[in-house]
Amino acid sequence: MFKIKTATSEFQISEEALKLSETLSNLVEKLGIGKETEERIIPLDNVSNKALQLVIQYCEHHKNDPIRERGEGRRENEEEGESDDEPLEDTEISEWDTNFLQIDNELLFDLVCAANYLDIPKLLHVSCKTVALMARGRTTEELQTTNDRRSWVKVKTILIFFREIL
């Protein structure tokens, strides 16, 4: 088990779940936090406590899922610099993920940012697709009335990001 230490809290995460995050895996390696280390504490300040709790819950649930290596399944006609990940429109959202992502918009947007920062591709894909599905068929005005102003800025940012990774 590892502990993730934020400015105000500590969270536990299993080694298997931690491997779903490229960022956390790299921190463990670069900081020399491992089996030989008595204290297995990872410092992390760029993610809110609520979003981090959800990230850990997601990773613990999916820790035994097969992990696709980066670059695996890359199409031959893809140019260098393009994403190795599956197209977002092909991302399937499981029933568990659908239920998991039924959270308030503000927290969902924080979760998208956390998944991006922590480099958890599957969580990033399902959370971005959830935001995109929420916006599908709605006008800008409709989106602005269903979200407060701060959330609307995050929706726009996520939708721009969504378009870039398609």
Short mmCIF file of C-alpha atoms in Angstrom, two decimals:
data_model
loop_
_atom_site.label_atom_id
_atom_site.label_comp_id
_atom_site.label_asym_id
_atom_site.label_seq_id
_atom_site.Cartn_x
_atom_site.Cartn_y
_atom_site.Cartn_z
CA MET A 1 0.00 0.00 0.00
CA PHE A 2 1.02 3.58 -0.68
CA LYS A 3 -0.13 6.77 0.97
CA ILE A 4 -0.85 9.84 -1.10
CA LYS A 5 -0.29 12.93 1.01
CA THR A 6 -1.98 16.20 0.08
CA ALA A 7 -1.70 19.49 1.97
CA THR A 8 -4.59 18.50 4.25
CA SER A 9 -5.13 14.72 4.02
CA GLU A 10 -3.65 11.29 3.43
CA PHE A 11 -5.19 8.60 1.23
CA GLN A 12 -4.26 4.96 0.80
CA ILE A 13 -3.96 3.29 -2.59
CA SER A 14 -2.85 -0.22 -3.51
CA GLU A 15 0.20 -0.77 -5.67
CA GLU A 16 -1.97 -2.33 -8.40
CA ALA A 17 -4.34 0.66 -8.47
CA LEU A 18 -1.44 3.11 -8.45
CA LYS A 19 -0.13 1.58 -11.69
CA LEU A 20 -3.16 2.96 -13.57
CA SER A 21 -1.68 6.45 -13.13
CA GLU A 22 1.40 7.19 -15.19
CA THR A 23 2.08 10.28 -13.08
CA LEU A 24 1.94 8.44 -9.75
CA SER A 25 4.00 5.56 -11.13
CA ASN A 26 6.65 8.02 -12.32
CA LEU A 27 6.67 9.80 -8.94
CA VAL A 28 7.22 6.49 -7.15
CA GLU A 29 10.10 5.65 -9.47
CA LYS A 30 11.75 9.09 -9.47
CA LEU A 31 11.42 9.63 -5.72
CA GLY A 32 12.65 6.12 -4.98
CA ILE A 33 9.52 5.18 -3.08
CA GLY A 34 9.32 1.42 -3.19
CA LYS A 35 9.34 -1.85 -1.37
CA GLU A 36 12.66 -1.06 0.29
CA THR A 37 11.34 2.24 1.61
CA GLU A 38 9.72 2.10 5.02
CA GLU A 39 7.52 5.13 4.34
CA ARG A 40 5.63 4.75 1.08
CA ILE A 41 4.26 8.29 0.96
CA ILE A 42 3.67 10.12 -2.31
CA PRO A 43 3.37 13.92 -2.06
CA LEU A 44 0.60 15.35 -4.25
CA ASP A 45 -0.83 18.86 -4.07
CA ASN A 46 -2.32 19.49 -7.52
CA VAL A 47 -5.56 17.53 -7.06
CA SER A 48 -8.48 18.35 -4.76
CA ASN A 49 -9.19 15.90 -1.94
CA LYS A 50 -12.67 15.08 -3.29
CA ALA A 51 -11.36 14.41 -6.80
CA LEU A 52 -8.47 12.34 -5.41
CA GLN A 53 -10.90 10.20 -3.39
CA LEU A 54 -12.81 9.48 -6.61
CA VAL A 55 -9.62 8.77 -8.56
CA ILE A 56 -8.56 6.24 -5.92
CA GLN A 57 -12.02 4.65 -5.88
CA TYR A 58 -11.94 4.37 -9.69
CA CYS A 59 -8.41 2.93 -9.75
CA GLU A 60 -9.15 0.42 -6.99
CA HIS A 61 -12.22 -0.77 -8.90
CA HIS A 62 -10.33 -1.07 -12.21
CA LYS A 63 -6.96 -2.27 -10.89
CA ASN A 64 -7.42 -5.78 -12.31
CA ASP A 65 -8.57 -4.61 -15.74
CA PRO A 66 -6.14 -5.34 -18.59
CA ILE A 67 -3.89 -2.34 -19.17
CA ARG A 68 -3.24 -1.42 -22.78
CA GLU A 69 0.35 -0.30 -23.22
CA ARG A 70 0.86 3.12 -24.77
CA GLY A 71 1.23 2.77 -28.51
CA GLU A 72 -0.42 -0.65 -28.57
CA GLY A 73 -3.07 -0.80 -31.26
CA ARG A 74 -1.74 2.28 -33.03
CA ARG A 75 -3.07 2.53 -36.56
CA GLU A 76 -0.40 2.42 -39.27
CA ASN A 77 -1.68 5.57 -40.97
CA GLU A 78 -1.47 7.68 -37.80
CA GLU A 79 1.07 10.46 -37.99
CA GLU A 80 3.66 10.96 -35.29
CA GLY A 81 2.43 13.10 -32.44
CA GLU A 82 -1.14 11.90 -32.63
CA SER A 83 -2.73 10.14 -29.70
CA ASP A 84 -2.03 6.45 -29.18
CA ASP A 85 -5.30 6.10 -27.29
CA GLU A 86 -8.52 4.79 -28.74
CA PRO A 87 -10.76 7.45 -30.29
CA LEU A 88 -13.02 8.96 -27.67
CA GLU A 89 -16.16 8.15 -29.62
CA ASP A 90 -15.19 4.44 -29.37
CA THR A 91 -14.85 4.59 -25.58
CA GLU A 92 -17.50 2.46 -23.93
CA ILE A 93 -18.77 3.48 -20.53
CA SER A 94 -19.56 0.50 -18.30
CA GLU A 95 -22.56 0.43 -15.99
CA TRP A 96 -20.27 0.81 -12.98
CA ASP A 97 -18.55 3.83 -14.58
CA THR A 98 -21.92 5.37 -15.48
CA ASN A 99 -23.07 5.09 -11.87
CA PHE A 100 -19.70 6.28 -10.58
CA LEU A 101 -19.83 9.40 -12.77
CA GLN A 102 -23.28 10.44 -11.58
CA ILE A 103 -21.81 13.23 -9.49
CA ASP A 104 -22.35 16.98 -9.47
CA ASN A 105 -20.90 18.85 -12.43
CA GLU A 106 -18.27 20.75 -10.47
CA LEU A 107 -16.82 17.52 -9.06
CA LEU A 108 -17.03 15.83 -12.48
CA PHE A 109 -14.99 18.65 -14.02
CA ASP A 110 -12.44 18.40 -11.20
CA LEU A 111 -12.27 14.65 -11.84
CA VAL A 112 -11.53 15.26 -15.55
CA CYS A 113 -8.69 17.60 -14.58
CA ALA A 114 -7.36 15.08 -12.05
CA ALA A 115 -7.50 12.23 -14.57
CA ASN A 116 -5.61 14.38 -17.06
CA TYR A 117 -2.97 15.51 -14.53
CA LEU A 118 -2.51 12.00 -13.11
CA ASP A 119 -2.42 10.54 -16.64
CA ILE A 120 -5.15 7.92 -16.24
CA PRO A 121 -6.30 7.51 -19.87
CA LYS A 122 -9.37 5.32 -19.31
CA LEU A 123 -10.75 7.58 -16.56
CA LEU A 124 -10.02 10.63 -18.69
CA HIS A 125 -11.86 9.12 -21.64
CA VAL A 126 -14.97 8.03 -19.75
CA SER A 127 -15.22 11.30 -17.81
CA CYS A 128 -14.72 13.47 -20.93
CA LYS A 129 -17.24 11.40 -22.84
CA THR A 130 -19.70 11.82 -19.97
CA VAL A 131 -19.29 15.61 -20.16
CA ALA A 132 -19.68 15.51 -23.95
CA LEU A 133 -22.85 13.43 -23.67
CA MET A 134 -24.24 15.95 -21.18
CA ALA A 135 -23.63 18.71 -23.73
CA ARG A 136 -24.85 16.82 -26.79
CA GLY A 137 -27.78 18.49 -28.52
CA ARG A 138 -27.77 21.53 -26.25
CA THR A 139 -27.17 25.09 -27.31
CA THR A 140 -24.64 27.31 -25.60
CA GLU A 141 -27.48 29.16 -23.90
CA GLU A 142 -28.98 25.92 -22.57
CA LEU A 143 -25.62 24.83 -21.20
CA GLN A 144 -25.11 28.19 -19.52
CA THR A 145 -28.49 28.00 -17.77
CA THR A 146 -27.90 24.46 -16.48
CA ASN A 147 -24.46 25.25 -15.08
CA ASP A 148 -23.17 28.10 -13.00
CA ARG A 149 -20.69 30.44 -14.72
CA ARG A 150 -17.60 28.76 -13.26
CA SER A 151 -18.79 25.32 -14.35
CA TRP A 152 -19.55 26.66 -17.83
CA VAL A 153 -15.92 27.71 -18.30
CA LYS A 154 -14.86 24.19 -17.32
CA VAL A 155 -17.42 22.65 -19.71
CA LYS A 156 -16.04 24.73 -22.57
CA THR A 157 -12.47 23.76 -21.69
CA ILE A 158 -13.36 20.07 -21.50
CA LEU A 159 -15.27 20.18 -24.79
CA ILE A 160 -12.30 21.86 -26.50
CA PHE A 161 -10.03 19.17 -25.03
CA PHE A 162 -12.53 16.52 -26.15
CA ARG A 163 -12.39 17.79 -29.74
CA GLU A 164 -8.58 17.81 -29.70
CA ILE A 165 -8.26 14.16 -28.67
CA LEU A 166 -10.83 12.81 -31.12
#
